CSV table of C-alpha atoms in Angstrom, one decimal:
chain,number,residue,atom,x,y,z
A,1,MET,CA,14.3,49.1,151.7
A,2,ARG,CA,12.1,52.3,151.8
A,3,VAL,CA,13.6,55.8,151.8
A,4,ARG,CA,11.4,58.6,152.7
A,5,LEU,CA,12.9,62.3,152.0
A,6,CYS,CA,12.3,65.5,153.6
A,7,ALA,CA,14.0,68.6,153.0
A,8,PRO,CA,15.1,70.1,156.3
A,9,SER,CA,16.5,73.7,154.3
A,10,THR,CA,15.3,74.7,151.2
A,11,PRO,CA,13.2,73.2,148.2
A,12,PHE,CA,13.2,70.8,146.1
A,13,THR,CA,11.3,70.4,142.3
A,14,ARG,CA,8.9,67.6,141.7
A,15,ASP,CA,11.3,67.8,137.9
A,16,ASP,CA,13.9,66.5,139.9
A,17,ALA,CA,12.2,64.3,142.4
A,18,LEU,CA,10.9,62.3,139.2
A,19,ARG,CA,14.3,62.5,137.8
A,20,VAL,CA,15.8,60.5,140.6
A,21,VAL,CA,13.0,58.6,140.9
A,22,ALA,CA,13.7,57.0,137.0
A,23,LEU,CA,16.8,56.2,138.3
A,24,ALA,CA,15.8,54.0,141.4
A,25,ALA,CA,13.9,52.1,138.6
A,26,ASP,CA,17.7,50.0,138.7
A,27,TYR,CA,17.3,48.8,142.2
A,28,PRO,CA,14.3,47.0,143.1
A,29,GLY,CA,15.2,47.1,146.9
A,30,VAL,CA,15.0,50.3,146.9
A,31,THR,CA,11.7,52.4,146.9
A,32,LEU,CA,11.7,56.4,148.0
A,33,ASP,CA,8.8,58.1,148.8
A,34,PHE,CA,9.3,62.0,148.7
A,35,HIS,CA,7.3,63.7,151.2
A,36,PRO,CA,5.0,66.3,149.8
A,37,GLN,CA,6.7,69.1,152.5
A,38,CYS,CA,9.8,68.7,150.1
A,39,PHE,CA,8.3,71.0,147.4
A,40,ALA,CA,6.2,73.2,149.6
A,41,GLU,CA,8.4,77.0,149.4
A,42,GLN,CA,8.5,80.2,152.0
A,43,GLY,CA,10.6,82.6,151.5
A,44,HIS,CA,14.1,80.5,151.2
A,45,PHE,CA,12.9,77.7,153.0
A,46,ALA,CA,11.1,74.8,151.7
A,47,GLY,CA,8.1,75.5,153.7
A,48,SER,CA,7.4,77.0,157.6
A,49,ASP,CA,9.8,76.0,160.3
A,50,PRO,CA,6.9,73.9,161.7
A,51,VAL,CA,6.1,72.3,158.4
A,52,ARG,CA,10.1,70.9,157.5
A,53,LEU,CA,9.8,69.8,161.6
A,54,ALA,CA,7.2,67.5,161.9
A,55,ALA,CA,8.2,66.4,158.0
A,56,PHE,CA,11.6,65.5,159.1
A,57,ALA,CA,9.7,64.3,162.4
A,58,GLU,CA,7.0,62.0,160.6
A,59,CYS,CA,9.8,60.1,158.8
A,60,ALA,CA,12.1,59.5,161.0
A,61,ASN,CA,9.4,58.3,163.1
A,62,ASP,CA,7.7,55.3,160.2
A,63,PRO,CA,8.0,52.2,161.7
A,64,ALA,CA,8.1,51.3,157.7
A,65,CYS,CA,10.7,53.2,156.9
A,66,ASP,CA,14.4,52.1,156.5
A,67,ALA,CA,16.3,55.4,156.0
A,68,VAL,CA,15.4,59.3,155.9
A,69,TRP,CA,16.9,60.7,152.8
A,70,PHE,CA,18.1,65.0,153.0
A,71,ALA,CA,16.7,66.4,149.4
A,72,ARG,CA,18.9,68.9,149.2
A,73,GLY,CA,21.2,71.7,151.5
A,74,GLY,CA,21.0,75.2,151.9
A,75,TYR,CA,20.0,76.9,154.7
A,76,GLY,CA,17.7,75.7,157.4
A,77,ALA,CA,17.8,72.9,159.5
A,78,VAL,CA,19.2,74.2,162.8
A,79,ARG,CA,16.1,75.9,163.1
A,80,ILE,CA,14.2,73.2,163.2
A,81,ALA,CA,17.0,70.4,164.0
A,82,GLN,CA,16.9,70.5,168.1
A,83,ASP,CA,12.8,70.9,168.3
A,84,ALA,CA,12.9,67.8,165.8
A,85,ILE,CA,15.6,65.4,167.3
A,86,ALA,CA,13.4,66.1,170.7
A,87,ALA,CA,10.5,64.5,168.3
A,88,LEU,CA,12.0,61.4,167.8
A,89,GLY,CA,10.4,58.0,168.8
A,90,PRO,CA,11.8,54.8,169.6
A,91,ALA,CA,11.8,54.2,165.7
A,92,ALA,CA,13.9,56.8,164.9
A,93,HIS,CA,16.5,54.6,166.1
A,94,SER,CA,16.5,52.2,163.4
A,95,LYS,CA,17.3,54.1,160.2
A,96,LEU,CA,19.7,55.7,158.7
A,97,TYR,CA,20.0,59.2,157.4
A,98,LEU,CA,21.7,60.4,154.4
A,99,GLY,CA,22.3,63.9,153.3
A,100,TYR,CA,25.5,66.5,153.7
A,101,SER,CA,26.3,69.9,153.4
A,102,ASP,CA,23.5,71.7,155.7
A,103,ALA,CA,21.9,68.7,155.6
A,104,GLY,CA,25.2,68.3,158.9
A,105,THR,CA,23.3,70.1,161.6
A,106,MET,CA,21.2,67.0,161.5
A,107,LEU,CA,23.6,64.7,161.2
A,108,GLY,CA,25.6,65.9,163.8
A,109,GLY,CA,22.5,66.3,165.8
A,110,LEU,CA,21.2,62.4,165.5
A,111,TYR,CA,24.4,61.6,166.3
A,112,ARG,CA,25.0,63.3,168.8
A,113,ALA,CA,21.8,61.7,170.7
A,114,GLY,CA,22.7,58.4,169.4
A,115,ILE,CA,19.6,58.1,166.8
A,116,GLY,CA,19.9,56.0,164.2
A,117,ARG,CA,23.4,56.0,162.0
A,118,PRO,CA,24.1,59.5,160.1
A,119,VAL,CA,25.2,59.0,156.7
A,120,HIS,CA,27.4,62.2,154.7
A,121,ALA,CA,26.3,61.2,151.5
A,122,PRO,CA,25.3,62.8,148.0
A,123,MET,CA,21.6,64.0,148.1
A,124,PRO,CA,19.2,64.1,145.3
A,125,ALA,CA,19.6,68.0,144.7
A,126,ASP,CA,22.8,65.9,143.5
A,127,ILE,CA,21.6,65.4,139.9
A,128,ARG,CA,21.7,68.7,138.8
A,129,ARG,CA,24.8,69.1,138.1
A,130,ASP,CA,27.5,67.9,135.6
A,131,GLY,CA,27.7,64.2,136.3
A,132,GLY,CA,25.5,64.1,139.2
A,133,GLU,CA,23.3,61.1,138.3
A,134,VAL,CA,26.4,59.4,138.8
A,135,ALA,CA,26.4,60.6,142.5
A,136,VAL,CA,22.3,59.6,143.1
A,137,HIS,CA,23.4,56.4,141.6
A,138,ARG,CA,26.5,56.0,144.1
A,139,VAL,CA,24.4,56.2,146.8
A,140,LEU,CA,21.6,53.8,145.3
A,141,ALA,CA,23.7,51.4,145.0
A,142,TRP,CA,24.2,51.9,149.0
A,143,LEU,CA,21.3,51.4,149.8
A,144,ALA,CA,21.3,48.5,147.9
A,145,GLY,CA,24.2,47.0,149.8
A,146,ASP,CA,27.1,47.6,147.3
A,147,ARG,CA,29.7,49.6,149.0
A,148,SER,CA,31.9,50.4,146.7
A,149,GLY,CA,30.9,53.9,146.9
A,150,GLU,CA,32.5,54.9,150.3
A,151,GLU,CA,35.6,56.6,151.1
A,152,PRO,CA,38.0,54.7,150.6
A,153,GLY,CA,40.6,55.7,153.5
A,154,ILE,CA,37.7,54.8,156.4
A,155,ASP,CA,39.8,52.4,158.8
A,156,HIS,CA,39.2,51.1,162.3
A,157,ARG,CA,38.8,54.4,163.4
A,158,PRO,CA,35.4,56.4,164.4
A,159,VAL,CA,35.0,58.8,161.7
A,160,VAL,CA,32.9,61.6,160.5
A,161,ALA,CA,32.3,64.2,157.8
A,162,PHE,CA,31.3,67.8,157.7
A,163,ASN,CA,31.4,70.7,155.0
A,164,LEU,CA,33.5,73.3,157.1
A,165,MET,CA,31.1,76.3,157.8
A,166,THR,CA,28.1,73.7,158.9
A,167,LEU,CA,30.8,72.1,161.5
A,168,ALA,CA,32.0,75.5,163.0
A,169,MET,CA,28.6,76.6,163.4
A,170,LEU,CA,27.8,73.4,165.7
A,171,VAL,CA,30.5,74.0,167.4
A,172,GLY,CA,29.7,75.5,171.0
A,173,THR,CA,26.5,74.2,170.8
A,174,PRO,CA,23.7,71.2,171.6
A,175,LEU,CA,24.2,70.0,168.5
A,176,LEU,CA,28.1,69.1,167.8
A,177,PRO,CA,28.9,65.2,168.8
A,178,ASP,CA,31.5,63.6,170.9
A,179,LEU,CA,34.6,63.6,168.2
A,180,ALA,CA,37.3,62.3,170.9
A,181,GLY,CA,39.1,59.4,169.2
A,182,HIS,CA,36.9,60.3,165.7
A,183,VAL,CA,39.0,61.2,162.2
A,184,VAL,CA,37.0,64.0,161.4
A,185,LEU,CA,36.8,64.7,157.0
A,186,LEU,CA,36.0,68.4,156.0
A,187,GLU,CA,34.8,70.2,152.5
A,188,GLU,CA,33.7,73.7,151.6
A,189,VAL,CA,32.7,75.4,149.2
A,190,ALA,CA,32.0,78.8,148.1
A,191,GLU,CA,34.1,80.6,150.2
A,192,TYR,CA,37.0,82.7,149.9
A,193,ASP,CA,40.7,81.6,151.2
A,194,TYR,CA,40.2,84.0,154.0
A,195,ALA,CA,37.3,82.7,155.1
A,196,VAL,CA,38.1,79.2,155.0
A,197,ASP,CA,41.3,80.0,157.0
A,198,ARG,CA,39.1,81.6,160.2
A,199,LEU,CA,36.5,78.9,159.9
A,200,LEU,CA,40.1,76.4,160.5
A,201,PHE,CA,41.2,78.3,163.3
A,202,HIS,CA,37.4,78.3,165.2
A,203,VAL,CA,37.2,74.0,164.2
A,204,THR,CA,40.6,73.1,165.7
A,205,THR,CA,41.0,75.5,168.2
A,206,ALA,CA,37.8,74.0,169.2
A,207,LEU,CA,38.0,69.9,168.5
A,208,ALA,CA,42.2,69.7,169.6
A,209,PRO,CA,41.0,69.7,173.4
A,210,VAL,CA,38.4,67.3,172.6
A,211,GLY,CA,41.2,64.4,171.2
A,212,ILE,CA,40.5,64.3,167.8
A,213,ALA,CA,42.1,61.1,166.3
A,214,GLY,CA,43.1,63.5,163.7
A,215,ILE,CA,41.3,65.5,160.1
A,216,ARG,CA,41.7,64.7,156.4
A,217,LEU,CA,41.2,67.5,154.0
A,218,GLY,CA,38.6,66.7,150.9
A,219,ARG,CA,37.4,69.3,148.1
A,220,VAL,CA,37.2,73.0,148.8
A,221,SER,CA,36.0,74.0,145.7
A,222,GLN,CA,34.4,77.5,143.7
A,223,VAL,CA,36.8,79.7,145.9
A,224,PRO,CA,35.6,82.9,145.0
A,225,GLU,CA,38.6,85.6,143.7
A,226,ASN,CA,39.5,88.3,146.4
A,227,ASP,CA,41.6,91.5,145.9
A,228,ARG,CA,44.7,89.7,146.7
A,229,PRO,CA,45.9,86.0,146.5
A,230,PHE,CA,45.8,84.6,150.1
A,231,GLY,CA,49.6,83.1,149.5
A,232,MET,CA,48.5,79.9,151.2
A,233,THR,CA,46.7,77.0,149.7
A,234,VAL,CA,43.8,74.9,151.4
A,235,GLU,CA,45.8,72.4,152.4
A,236,ALA,CA,49.1,74.2,153.7
A,237,MET,CA,46.1,76.2,155.9
A,238,VAL,CA,45.2,72.6,157.1
A,239,ARG,CA,48.9,71.2,158.1
A,240,ASP,CA,49.9,74.4,159.9
A,241,TRP,CA,46.4,74.7,161.8
A,242,CYS,CA,47.4,70.9,162.9
A,243,ALA,CA,50.8,71.7,163.8
A,244,ARG,CA,50.1,74.6,166.1
A,245,LEU,CA,47.3,73.0,167.9
A,246,GLY,CA,48.7,69.3,167.6
A,247,ILE,CA,45.7,67.9,166.2
A,248,ALA,CA,46.9,64.8,163.1
A,249,TRP,CA,47.3,65.9,159.8
A,250,LEU,CA,45.9,62.4,157.9
A,251,GLY,CA,46.3,63.9,154.3
A,252,SER,CA,43.6,63.5,151.9
A,253,ALA,CA,39.9,62.9,151.3
A,254,ASP,CA,37.9,62.2,148.6
A,255,ILE,CA,34.7,64.2,149.8
A,256,GLY,CA,32.9,67.4,148.1
A,257,HIS,CA,29.9,69.6,147.2
A,258,ASP,CA,30.7,68.1,143.3
A,259,SER,CA,29.7,64.7,141.9
A,260,ALA,CA,32.5,62.5,142.8
A,261,ASN,CA,31.3,62.9,146.9
A,262,ARG,CA,31.8,60.1,148.6
A,263,ILE,CA,29.8,58.6,151.3
A,264,VAL,CA,31.1,58.0,154.5
A,265,PRO,CA,28.7,56.5,157.2
A,266,PHE,CA,29.3,58.3,160.8
A,267,GLY,CA,31.2,55.6,163.6
A,268,LEU,CA,33.2,52.8,163.5
A,269,ALA,CA,33.3,50.9,160.1
A,270,GLU,CA,31.4,47.4,159.7
A,271,PRO,CA,33.2,44.9,158.3
A,272,ARG,CA,34.0,44.6,154.9
A,273,SER,CA,33.2,40.9,152.9
A,274,GLY,CA,36.0,38.5,154.2
A,275,GLU,CA,37.2,40.9,157.0
């Protein structure tokens, strides 16, 4: 399992990359190859738009590579996603693509295009979190064949997982995949409660006519304190919008911007051993 890493959004550091590579030593069948672009800096971004696009296309089109792992999120993938996906050739179709948060922009576009297997998963940048090594180990073990790190509620229905803001920004664009029949897992970080409610209005109104199978809610963390309480929990907000729009509320999900973030392969679950 050869894994190439690039940064479609914001830059990573060489020191953190060395820490991740050291963890990978516990998995002899997995090799990590950080593209130099991960460490480029141009303002907010990990290099200019053309530099980030070229690095992603190089990794995805590499026939000797089995997976592309996004180094971190932030913001920036949306600036290159459409052109980057258009630049992909046959070798890109057989790969895994792993990340979450802003990387969901790439995952959504790839899923819509039917390219590879997008996977909501922790990223190398999570090594900076409390307990972050556990999150990185979860992905490395999964790449080595251990599926115990997957979200436990995945069933026979196709599934996707997105940061709520990221999914809201995909609505109405050529990057939004067809989510008919899908269980949609949502999580969020660092948004006011009223902003989360606004995003839920936007997302549920767009997805209700599509006929999704339902919504599960992951963790909504680091919520800023407003000048007055919103008066509803996030679960109550989701339940309310689901009830208004006829979407099934399917309960909680074990995903979020934290070291406990579980792995969610997009689409139909693969049969587990013994099934």
